[in-house]
Coordinates of C-alpha atoms in Angstrom, one line a residue:
Chain A
M16 CA 82.8 97.4 101.5
D17 CA 83.2 96.5 97.9
F18 CA 79.5 96.6 97.3
L19 CA 79.6 100.5 97.1
G20 CA 83.2 100.6 95.8
A21 CA 84.5 104.1 96.0
Y22 CA 81.3 105.5 97.6
S23 CA 81.5 103.2 100.7
P24 CA 81.3 105.1 104.0
D25 CA 85.0 104.4 104.8
N26 CA 86.2 105.7 101.5
L27 CA 83.9 108.7 101.7
K28 CA 85.3 109.4 105.2
F29 CA 88.9 109.1 103.6
L30 CA 88.0 111.5 100.8
L31 CA 86.4 114.0 103.2
Q32 CA 89.7 114.1 105.3
G33 CA 91.6 114.9 102.1
F34 CA 89.0 117.5 101.3
G35 CA 89.4 119.1 104.8
L36 CA 93.2 119.2 104.2
T37 CA 92.7 120.8 100.8
L38 CA 90.6 123.6 102.2
W39 CA 93.1 124.2 105.0
L40 CA 96.0 124.2 102.6
A41 CA 94.2 126.6 100.3
L42 CA 93.4 129.0 103.1
L43 CA 96.9 128.8 104.4
A44 CA 98.4 129.3 101.0
I45 CA 96.1 132.2 100.1
V46 CA 96.9 134.2 103.3
C47 CA 100.6 133.6 103.4
S48 CA 101.1 134.1 99.5
F49 CA 99.2 137.4 99.8
I50 CA 101.3 138.6 102.6
L51 CA 104.6 137.4 101.1
G52 CA 103.6 138.8 97.8
C53 CA 102.9 142.2 99.0
L54 CA 106.3 142.2 100.9
L55 CA 108.2 141.0 97.8
G56 CA 106.3 143.6 95.6
V57 CA 107.2 146.4 97.8
L58 CA 110.9 145.3 98.1
R59 CA 111.2 145.0 94.4
Y60 CA 109.9 148.5 93.7
A61 CA 111.7 150.3 96.5
K62 CA 114.7 149.9 94.4
I63 CA 117.1 148.9 97.3
P64 CA 120.4 148.5 95.4
I65 CA 121.0 144.7 95.6
L66 CA 118.0 143.3 97.4
S67 CA 115.4 144.5 94.8
Q68 CA 117.3 142.9 91.9
A69 CA 117.6 139.7 93.9
V70 CA 113.9 139.7 94.6
G71 CA 113.3 140.5 90.9
L72 CA 115.5 137.6 89.9
I73 CA 113.7 135.2 92.2
V74 CA 110.3 136.3 91.1
E75 CA 111.1 136.2 87.4
T76 CA 112.6 132.7 87.8
I77 CA 109.9 131.2 89.7
S78 CA 107.0 132.7 87.8
Chain B
M22 CA 126.8 120.6 95.3
I23 CA 125.9 120.2 91.6
D24 CA 127.4 117.2 89.8
W25 CA 127.6 118.1 85.9
T26 CA 128.5 114.5 85.0
I27 CA 124.8 113.8 85.7
L28 CA 123.9 116.1 82.8
T29 CA 126.6 114.7 80.5
D30 CA 125.8 111.0 81.3
N31 CA 122.1 111.4 80.9
W32 CA 121.9 114.0 78.2
E33 CA 119.8 111.8 75.8
L34 CA 117.1 111.4 78.5
Y35 CA 117.1 115.2 79.2
L36 CA 117.1 115.8 75.4
E37 CA 114.0 113.4 74.8
G38 CA 112.3 115.2 77.8
I39 CA 113.0 118.7 76.3
R40 CA 111.8 117.6 72.9
N41 CA 108.5 116.1 74.2
T42 CA 108.0 119.2 76.5
V43 CA 108.4 121.5 73.6
L44 CA 106.2 119.4 71.3
A45 CA 103.5 119.1 73.9
S46 CA 103.6 122.8 74.7
L47 CA 103.4 123.8 71.0
L48 CA 100.6 121.4 70.3
A49 CA 98.7 122.5 73.4
L50 CA 99.4 126.2 72.7
V51 CA 97.9 126.2 69.2
G52 CA 95.1 124.0 70.1
S53 CA 94.1 126.0 73.1
F54 CA 94.2 129.1 71.3
V55 CA 91.9 127.9 68.6
L56 CA 89.6 126.3 71.0
G57 CA 89.7 129.4 73.2
I58 CA 88.6 131.6 70.3
V59 CA 85.7 129.2 69.5
I60 CA 84.5 128.9 73.1
A61 CA 84.7 132.7 73.5
V62 CA 82.6 133.2 70.6
F63 CA 80.1 130.7 71.8
R64 CA 79.8 132.7 75.0
I65 CA 79.0 136.0 73.4
A66 CA 77.1 134.7 70.4
P67 CA 73.4 135.7 70.4
I68 CA 72.4 132.0 70.4
R69 CA 71.3 130.9 73.9
I70 CA 72.4 127.3 73.6
L71 CA 75.9 128.2 72.6
N72 CA 76.1 130.5 75.5
V73 CA 75.3 127.8 77.8
I74 CA 77.7 125.3 76.3
G75 CA 80.4 127.9 76.5
A76 CA 79.8 128.8 80.1
A77 CA 79.5 125.2 81.2
Y78 CA 82.8 124.4 79.5
V79 CA 84.7 127.3 81.0
E80 CA 83.3 127.0 84.5
F81 CA 84.0 123.2 84.5
F82 CA 87.6 123.1 83.2
R83 CA 88.7 126.3 84.8
N84 CA 87.7 125.1 88.3
I85 CA 89.1 121.7 88.5
P86 CA 92.7 120.8 89.0
L87 CA 94.9 120.3 85.8
L88 CA 95.7 116.7 86.9
L89 CA 92.0 115.8 87.0
V90 CA 91.5 117.1 83.5
V91 CA 94.4 115.0 82.3
Y92 CA 93.0 112.0 84.2
L93 CA 89.7 112.5 82.3
F94 CA 91.6 111.7 79.2
F95 CA 94.1 109.2 80.7
L96 CA 91.8 107.1 83.0
G97 CA 88.4 108.2 82.0
L98 CA 88.4 107.7 78.2
P99 CA 89.6 104.1 78.5
V100 CA 86.3 103.4 80.2
L101 CA 84.6 104.3 76.9
G102 CA 87.1 102.2 75.0
L103 CA 89.5 105.1 73.9
V104 CA 93.1 104.7 75.3
F105 CA 95.4 107.5 74.7
N106 CA 98.9 107.2 76.0
G107 CA 100.3 109.5 78.6
F108 CA 101.7 112.1 76.1
I109 CA 98.5 112.4 74.2
S110 CA 96.4 112.5 77.3
G111 CA 98.5 115.0 78.9
T112 CA 98.7 117.3 75.9
L113 CA 94.9 117.1 75.4
G114 CA 94.3 117.7 79.1
L115 CA 96.7 120.6 79.0
M116 CA 95.0 122.0 75.8
I117 CA 91.5 121.8 77.1
Y118 CA 92.4 123.3 80.6
T119 CA 94.4 126.2 79.1
S120 CA 91.6 126.9 76.5
S121 CA 89.1 127.6 79.2
Y122 CA 91.4 130.3 80.5
I123 CA 92.1 131.7 77.1
A124 CA 88.4 131.7 76.3
E125 CA 87.7 133.8 79.3
A126 CA 90.5 136.2 78.5
I127 CA 89.3 136.6 74.9
R128 CA 85.7 137.1 76.0
A129 CA 86.8 139.8 78.3
G130 CA 88.8 141.4 75.6
I131 CA 85.9 141.4 73.1
Q132 CA 83.6 142.9 75.6
A133 CA 86.1 145.6 76.3
V134 CA 85.8 146.7 72.7
P135 CA 83.3 149.6 72.6
I136 CA 79.8 148.3 71.7
G137 CA 79.7 151.0 69.1
Q138 CA 82.3 149.2 66.8
K139 CA 80.1 146.2 66.5
E140 CA 77.0 148.2 66.0
A141 CA 78.7 150.3 63.3
A142 CA 80.0 147.1 61.6
R143 CA 76.6 145.6 61.5
A144 CA 75.0 148.9 60.4
S145 CA 77.5 149.0 57.4
G146 CA 76.0 145.7 56.3
L147 CA 78.6 143.1 57.6
T148 CA 77.1 139.8 58.9
Y149 CA 77.7 138.9 62.6
I150 CA 80.7 136.6 61.6
Q151 CA 82.2 139.3 59.3
A152 CA 81.8 141.9 61.9
M153 CA 83.6 139.7 64.4
R154 CA 86.3 138.7 62.1
H155 CA 87.2 142.2 60.6
V156 CA 86.3 144.7 63.2
V157 CA 85.8 143.4 66.7
L158 CA 88.3 140.6 67.1
P159 CA 91.4 142.4 65.8
Q160 CA 90.7 145.2 68.3
A161 CA 90.0 142.7 71.0
L162 CA 93.2 140.8 70.4
K163 CA 95.3 143.8 71.2
I164 CA 93.7 143.9 74.8
V165 CA 93.9 140.2 75.2
I166 CA 97.6 139.6 74.3
P167 CA 99.1 140.2 77.7
P168 CA 96.9 137.8 79.6
I169 CA 97.2 135.2 76.8
C170 CA 100.9 135.4 76.9
N171 CA 100.7 134.9 80.6
Q172 CA 98.6 131.8 80.1
F173 CA 101.1 130.4 77.5
L174 CA 103.8 130.7 80.1
N175 CA 101.7 128.9 82.6
L176 CA 101.0 126.3 79.9
V177 CA 104.8 125.5 79.4
K178 CA 105.2 125.1 83.2
N179 CA 102.0 123.0 83.4
S180 CA 103.3 120.7 80.8
S181 CA 105.1 119.1 83.7
I182 CA 101.9 117.3 84.4
L183 CA 103.0 114.9 81.7
G184 CA 105.5 113.6 84.2
V185 CA 102.8 112.1 86.3
V186 CA 101.2 110.1 83.6
A187 CA 104.4 108.7 82.0
G188 CA 104.3 111.4 79.2
M189 CA 108.1 111.2 78.6
D190 CA 108.5 114.9 79.2
L191 CA 111.3 116.8 80.8
M192 CA 109.9 116.4 84.4
Y193 CA 109.4 112.7 83.8
F194 CA 113.0 112.2 82.8
G195 CA 114.0 114.4 85.7
D196 CA 112.4 111.9 88.0
I197 CA 114.0 109.0 86.2
V198 CA 117.5 110.5 86.4
N199 CA 116.9 111.2 90.1
A200 CA 115.8 107.7 90.7
D201 CA 118.8 106.3 88.9
T202 CA 121.5 108.5 90.2
Y203 CA 120.2 109.3 93.7
D204 CA 121.5 112.8 93.3
T205 CA 118.2 114.7 93.7
V206 CA 119.7 118.3 93.8
S207 CA 121.6 117.8 90.5
S208 CA 119.0 116.0 88.5
Y209 CA 116.3 118.6 89.3
A210 CA 118.7 121.5 89.0
F211 CA 119.1 120.6 85.3
V212 CA 115.4 120.2 84.9
S213 CA 114.9 123.8 86.3
L214 CA 117.6 125.0 84.0
F215 CA 115.9 123.7 80.9
Y216 CA 112.5 125.0 81.9
L217 CA 114.1 128.4 82.5
V218 CA 115.7 128.1 78.9
L219 CA 112.1 127.7 77.7
T220 CA 110.3 130.2 79.8
I221 CA 112.7 133.1 79.9
P222 CA 112.7 133.8 76.2
L223 CA 108.9 133.4 76.2
S224 CA 108.4 135.9 78.9
L225 CA 110.9 138.4 77.3
A226 CA 109.2 137.9 73.9
S227 CA 105.8 138.5 75.5
R228 CA 107.0 141.7 77.2
S229 CA 108.4 143.1 74.0
L230 CA 105.3 142.3 72.2
E231 CA 103.2 144.0 74.8
R232 CA 105.5 147.0 74.4
R233 CA 105.1 147.1 70.7
L234 CA 101.3 146.8 70.9
A235 CA 101.1 149.6 73.5
R236 CA 103.0 151.8 71.0
S237 CA 100.9 151.0 68.0
G238 CA 97.8 151.8 70.0
Chain C
M30 CA 115.6 152.0 81.2
A31 CA 114.3 148.4 80.5
R32 CA 117.7 147.6 79.1
K33 CA 119.4 148.6 82.4
R34 CA 117.0 146.4 84.4
I35 CA 117.6 143.3 82.0
G36 CA 121.3 144.0 82.3
G37 CA 121.2 144.0 86.1
L38 CA 119.2 140.8 86.2
S39 CA 121.5 139.0 83.8
F40 CA 124.6 140.0 85.8
I41 CA 123.0 138.5 88.9
L42 CA 122.0 135.3 87.0
A43 CA 125.6 135.0 85.5
T44 CA 127.1 135.4 88.9
L45 CA 124.8 132.7 90.4
L46 CA 125.7 130.3 87.4
L47 CA 129.4 130.8 88.1
I48 CA 128.9 130.1 91.8
L49 CA 127.0 127.0 90.9
A50 CA 129.8 125.9 88.5
A51 CA 132.4 126.4 91.1
C52 CA 130.5 124.4 93.5
S53 CA 130.3 121.3 91.2
N54 CA 131.9 118.1 92.1
S55 CA 132.3 118.9 95.7
G56 CA 130.3 115.7 96.0
N57 CA 129.1 114.5 99.3
G58 CA 132.3 115.4 101.1
S59 CA 130.8 118.0 103.5
G60 CA 128.0 115.7 104.6
N61 CA 130.1 112.6 105.6
S62 CA 132.6 114.4 107.9
D63 CA 130.1 115.0 110.5
N64 CA 128.8 111.4 110.7
G65 CA 132.4 109.9 111.0
A66 CA 132.8 111.3 114.5
A67 CA 130.0 109.5 116.2
Q68 CA 129.8 105.7 115.2
E69 CA 126.9 105.1 117.6
G70 CA 125.1 107.8 115.6
V71 CA 121.6 106.8 114.5
L72 CA 121.3 103.9 116.9
S73 CA 121.8 106.0 120.0
E74 CA 119.6 108.8 118.5
I75 CA 116.8 106.2 118.1
K76 CA 117.3 105.0 121.7
E77 CA 117.3 108.6 123.1
R78 CA 114.2 109.4 121.1
G79 CA 112.4 106.6 122.5
K80 CA 110.7 105.8 119.1
L81 CA 111.7 104.2 115.9
V82 CA 111.0 106.0 112.6
A83 CA 110.7 103.6 109.7
G84 CA 110.0 104.3 106.1
V85 CA 107.5 101.9 104.7
K86 CA 105.2 101.6 101.7
F87 CA 101.6 102.7 102.2
D88 CA 100.4 101.5 98.7
T89 CA 101.7 97.8 98.5
K90 CA 99.3 95.2 99.5
L91 CA 100.8 92.5 101.8
F92 CA 103.9 94.6 102.6
G93 CA 102.8 98.1 103.4
L94 CA 99.2 99.1 102.7
K95 CA 97.2 101.9 104.5
D96 CA 93.7 100.8 105.1
P97 CA 91.4 103.9 104.2
G98 CA 88.9 102.7 106.7
T99 CA 91.0 102.5 109.9
G100 CA 93.9 104.6 108.8
E101 CA 96.2 101.9 109.9
V102 CA 99.2 100.7 107.8
E103 CA 99.5 96.9 107.6
G104 CA 101.9 94.4 106.1
F105 CA 104.9 92.2 106.3
D106 CA 107.3 95.1 106.3
I107 CA 105.2 96.8 109.1
D108 CA 105.3 93.6 111.3
I109 CA 109.1 93.5 111.0
A110 CA 109.3 97.1 112.0
K111 CA 107.0 96.4 115.0
A112 CA 109.2 93.5 116.1
L113 CA 112.2 95.7 115.8
A114 CA 110.6 98.5 117.9
K115 CA 109.7 95.7 120.4
K116 CA 113.4 94.7 120.6
L117 CA 114.5 98.3 121.0
F118 CA 112.0 99.4 123.6
G119 CA 110.0 96.4 124.7
D120 CA 106.9 98.1 123.2
E121 CA 106.0 97.6 119.5
S122 CA 103.9 100.8 119.6
K123 CA 107.1 103.0 120.0
L124 CA 107.1 103.1 116.2
E125 CA 106.3 105.9 113.7
L126 CA 105.7 104.8 110.2
K127 CA 106.4 107.3 107.4
E128 CA 105.3 106.7 103.8
V129 CA 108.0 106.2 101.2
T130 CA 108.0 105.3 97.5
S131 CA 110.7 103.7 95.5
Q132 CA 111.7 107.2 94.4
T133 CA 111.7 109.0 97.7
R134 CA 113.0 106.4 100.2
I135 CA 116.8 107.1 99.8
P136 CA 116.5 110.9 99.9
M137 CA 114.4 110.5 102.9
L138 CA 116.9 108.2 104.6
N139 CA 119.8 110.4 103.7
N140 CA 118.3 113.7 105.1
G141 CA 117.4 112.1 108.4
E142 CA 113.6 111.9 108.1
I143 CA 113.6 108.3 108.6
D144 CA 116.0 106.0 110.6
M145 CA 115.7 103.0 108.2
I146 CA 114.0 101.8 105.1
I147 CA 111.8 98.6 105.4
A148 CA 109.9 99.0 102.1
T149 CA 110.4 96.0 99.6
M150 CA 113.8 97.3 98.8
T151 CA 116.0 95.0 96.8
I152 CA 119.7 94.9 97.8
T153 CA 121.9 95.7 94.7
E154 CA 125.6 96.7 94.2
K155 CA 124.6 100.1 93.1
R156 CA 122.5 100.8 96.1
K157 CA 125.2 99.6 98.4
E158 CA 127.2 102.6 97.2
E159 CA 124.5 104.9 98.7
V160 CA 123.2 103.0 101.8
D161 CA 124.1 100.1 104.0
F162 CA 121.9 97.0 104.0
S163 CA 121.0 94.5 106.6
D164 CA 121.0 90.8 105.9
V165 CA 118.3 89.6 103.5
Y166 CA 114.9 89.5 105.2
F167 CA 112.7 88.3 102.3
K168 CA 113.6 86.7 99.0
A169 CA 111.4 87.8 96.1
G170 CA 111.8 87.6 92.4
Q171 CA 110.7 89.7 89.5
S172 CA 107.7 88.7 87.6
L173 CA 104.9 90.0 85.3
L174 CA 101.3 90.9 86.0
V175 CA 98.8 90.7 83.1
K176 CA 95.0 90.8 82.7
K177 CA 93.5 87.3 82.7
G178 CA 93.5 85.9 79.2
S179 CA 96.3 88.1 78.1
P180 CA 98.4 86.5 75.2
I181 CA 101.5 87.4 77.3
K182 CA 102.4 84.0 79.1
G183 CA 105.8 84.9 80.3
L184 CA 109.0 87.0 79.7
E185 CA 109.6 85.4 76.4
D186 CA 106.4 87.0 75.0
V187 CA 107.5 90.6 76.0
T188 CA 109.1 92.4 73.0
K189 CA 110.5 95.9 72.7
D190 CA 107.2 97.1 71.5
T191 CA 105.1 95.7 74.4
K192 CA 103.8 98.4 76.7
V193 CA 105.3 97.6 80.0
L194 CA 104.5 99.5 83.2
G195 CA 106.7 100.0 86.2
V196 CA 107.5 102.3 89.1
K197 CA 110.3 105.0 89.0
G198 CA 113.3 104.0 91.1
A199 CA 112.5 100.2 91.1
T200 CA 115.2 97.7 90.3
S201 CA 112.8 95.9 88.0
I202 CA 113.1 98.7 85.5
K203 CA 116.7 98.1 84.7
N204 CA 116.3 94.4 85.0
I205 CA 113.6 94.0 82.3
E206 CA 115.2 96.6 80.0
D207 CA 118.4 94.6 80.2
K208 CA 116.6 91.3 79.4
V209 CA 114.6 92.8 76.5
P210 CA 116.9 95.1 74.6
G211 CA 115.2 98.3 73.1
L212 CA 112.3 98.1 75.6
K213 CA 111.3 101.4 77.2
V214 CA 109.2 100.9 80.5
Q215 CA 106.5 103.5 81.3
Q216 CA 107.2 104.6 84.8
Y217 CA 104.8 105.8 87.4
Q218 CA 105.2 107.4 90.8
N219 CA 104.0 104.4 92.8
Y220 CA 102.5 100.9 92.5
Q221 CA 98.9 102.0 92.9
E222 CA 99.3 104.5 90.0
A223 CA 101.0 101.9 87.8
F224 CA 98.2 99.4 88.7
T225 CA 95.5 102.0 87.9
A226 CA 97.2 102.7 84.5
L227 CA 97.4 98.9 83.9
K228 CA 93.6 98.6 84.7
A229 CA 92.8 101.6 82.4
G230 CA 94.6 99.7 79.6
Q231 CA 97.6 102.1 79.3
G232 CA 99.9 99.1 79.3
E233 CA 99.7 95.3 78.7
V234 CA 101.9 94.2 81.6
L235 CA 103.2 95.5 84.9
T236 CA 106.5 94.2 86.1
T237 CA 107.9 94.3 89.6
D238 CA 108.7 91.8 92.4
N239 CA 106.3 88.8 92.6
A240 CA 105.3 89.4 96.2
I241 CA 104.0 92.9 95.2
L242 CA 102.3 91.5 92.2
Y243 CA 100.7 88.8 94.3
G244 CA 99.2 91.6 96.5
M245 CA 97.8 93.2 93.5
T246 CA 96.0 90.0 92.4
K247 CA 94.4 90.1 95.8
Q248 CA 93.1 93.5 95.1
D249 CA 91.7 92.7 91.7
P250 CA 91.3 89.0 90.7
N251 CA 91.0 89.9 87.1
Y252 CA 94.8 90.1 87.0
E253 CA 97.2 87.2 87.3
L254 CA 101.0 86.6 87.3
A255 CA 102.5 85.4 84.0
G256 CA 105.6 83.2 83.8
D257 CA 108.2 82.3 86.2
I258 CA 110.3 84.7 88.2
F259 CA 113.3 85.8 86.2
T260 CA 115.5 87.6 88.7
D261 CA 116.3 87.4 92.4
E262 CA 115.2 90.2 94.4
P263 CA 116.5 89.8 98.0
Y264 CA 115.0 92.4 100.2
G265 CA 117.1 94.2 102.9
I266 CA 116.6 96.9 105.5
A267 CA 118.4 100.0 104.4
M268 CA 120.2 102.3 106.7
K269 CA 122.5 105.4 106.4
K270 CA 125.8 104.7 105.1
G271 CA 128.5 104.3 107.7
E272 CA 126.1 103.4 110.6
Q273 CA 127.8 100.1 111.5
A274 CA 126.5 99.8 115.0
L275 CA 122.9 100.1 113.7
V276 CA 123.5 97.6 111.0
N277 CA 124.8 95.1 113.5
Y278 CA 121.9 95.6 115.9
V279 CA 119.4 95.0 113.0
N280 CA 121.3 91.9 111.8
D281 CA 121.2 90.5 115.4
F282 CA 117.6 91.3 115.6
L283 CA 116.8 89.5 112.2
A284 CA 118.8 86.4 113.4
E285 CA 116.9 86.3 116.6
L286 CA 113.6 86.7 114.7
K287 CA 114.3 83.7 112.5
S288 CA 115.6 81.4 115.2
S289 CA 112.7 82.1 117.5
G290 CA 110.2 81.1 114.8
E291 CA 108.6 84.6 114.8
Y292 CA 109.8 85.2 111.3
D293 CA 108.1 82.1 110.0
S294 CA 104.8 83.1 111.7
I295 CA 104.8 86.7 110.2
Y296 CA 105.8 85.2 106.8
E297 CA 102.9 82.7 106.9
Q298 CA 100.5 85.4 108.0
W299 CA 101.1 87.5 104.9
I300 CA 102.3 85.2 102.4
G301 CA 100.1 82.3 103.2
E302 CA 102.9 79.6 103.1
K303 CA 106.0 78.7 105.0
P304 CA 109.1 80.5 103.8
A305 CA 111.4 78.2 101.7
A306 CA 114.4 76.7 103.5
Q307 CA 116.9 79.5 104.0

């Protein structure tokens, strides 16, 4: 196994599993953040008395 | 819920962390801005080889994770014999990474300036460099300030990457305080507090800057 | 208009800060009152669940290392966990291993993600305030790891300017900083990262328990231990504070393991020699 070092079949398989997880995470995050972002954006600009400001505070803090 | 003695007992650690975060952010900020301008000019210069270098630089550093860019300096350079410690590697990585975003923002700004401006400047006898410096770049900067301020805000938050390579920044000391006191909530609550102290003024300042630029039109 | 919005946000921010300040120093009071009721607590939970969930290292050769090829975690700590699962359920596969690092293990124990920590964890007075320990199940000592041929031959060669690497949350940090006044250890997230940094030349010496260092020399023979051990690091299994029934069960298990000779064979399998007389 050490002959090929990081490029050995075992390690490549390991890396590919990680790659798969990265793709899956990215897809999940893109979809969910888009939906959540639209929701929060609308909430903020609908100017509901306390909710909008709370959402605004969270958004400003996290970003 | 939050134990304030954790802050008072460990204030020297937090202070050193804040100091290094501010230092790294400032250094990376100035460096990435300068580098960003250079690479942007490369990309739009009429010299083909510079275009290619600029494009390769931007595409490479914008599309890999910040941690990998930092590892390039932290683990990669030592292979060539150059060992930079965590702080320097982290700051350099942060600088190079952010500069690619800034280069793109500046390039978009320059290309948004009506082509007539550059043509008129060249026609008036200015060299390419003079045209850029006195006519095109000042107008481009106005368009480019909002995205650049946004990138600087990201830079301050991204500086937390130093925590992973023992860069002695705020996040690093947050981890250490957490490890020493076992009070996860409090240690990181203070870390967040200090990051907010750094980012909120920055974001307020950038918003007032944008407003002032919009007015002067 | 903008001023009104900033005013509104500031008001909410101020209110939140006041609430946080008021909550301060409530400490862990609310957490413990629930546990006090059921002393059988975690032990009966484990038995009901039918599976032991143990926090182990995935990055430490000889004690807990995940083999990238097979995906299996192997090591001394793992074998101890398997033996415990066998005692609990008669089947050593009724075991779930979760990865922990020196930094994450206590939070994960306290929020219930794992039933116990079997992860090269040294018993210290300070940690006893946070968790309960079993009897000692391994005796290690702190030592130094250097590149072969390094001028550092032992603790006496370490000055406050030496670049020393360690892992966040490990007892070895405080120990060496106490022994070498003025020293600041560069701390990394886990042992693999610290070892990678050492190999890249980011430091001259890595310090932690000799057992862990020994595993690193197996991974890269260019590195060797320097000097004698300079502290005692007795390992214990950590469990949630107040779970007396569980602690007693585990101590009985360890006593059985030692008297049956199984402990010696596990020890020899990983460390390569018989354990010193207890």
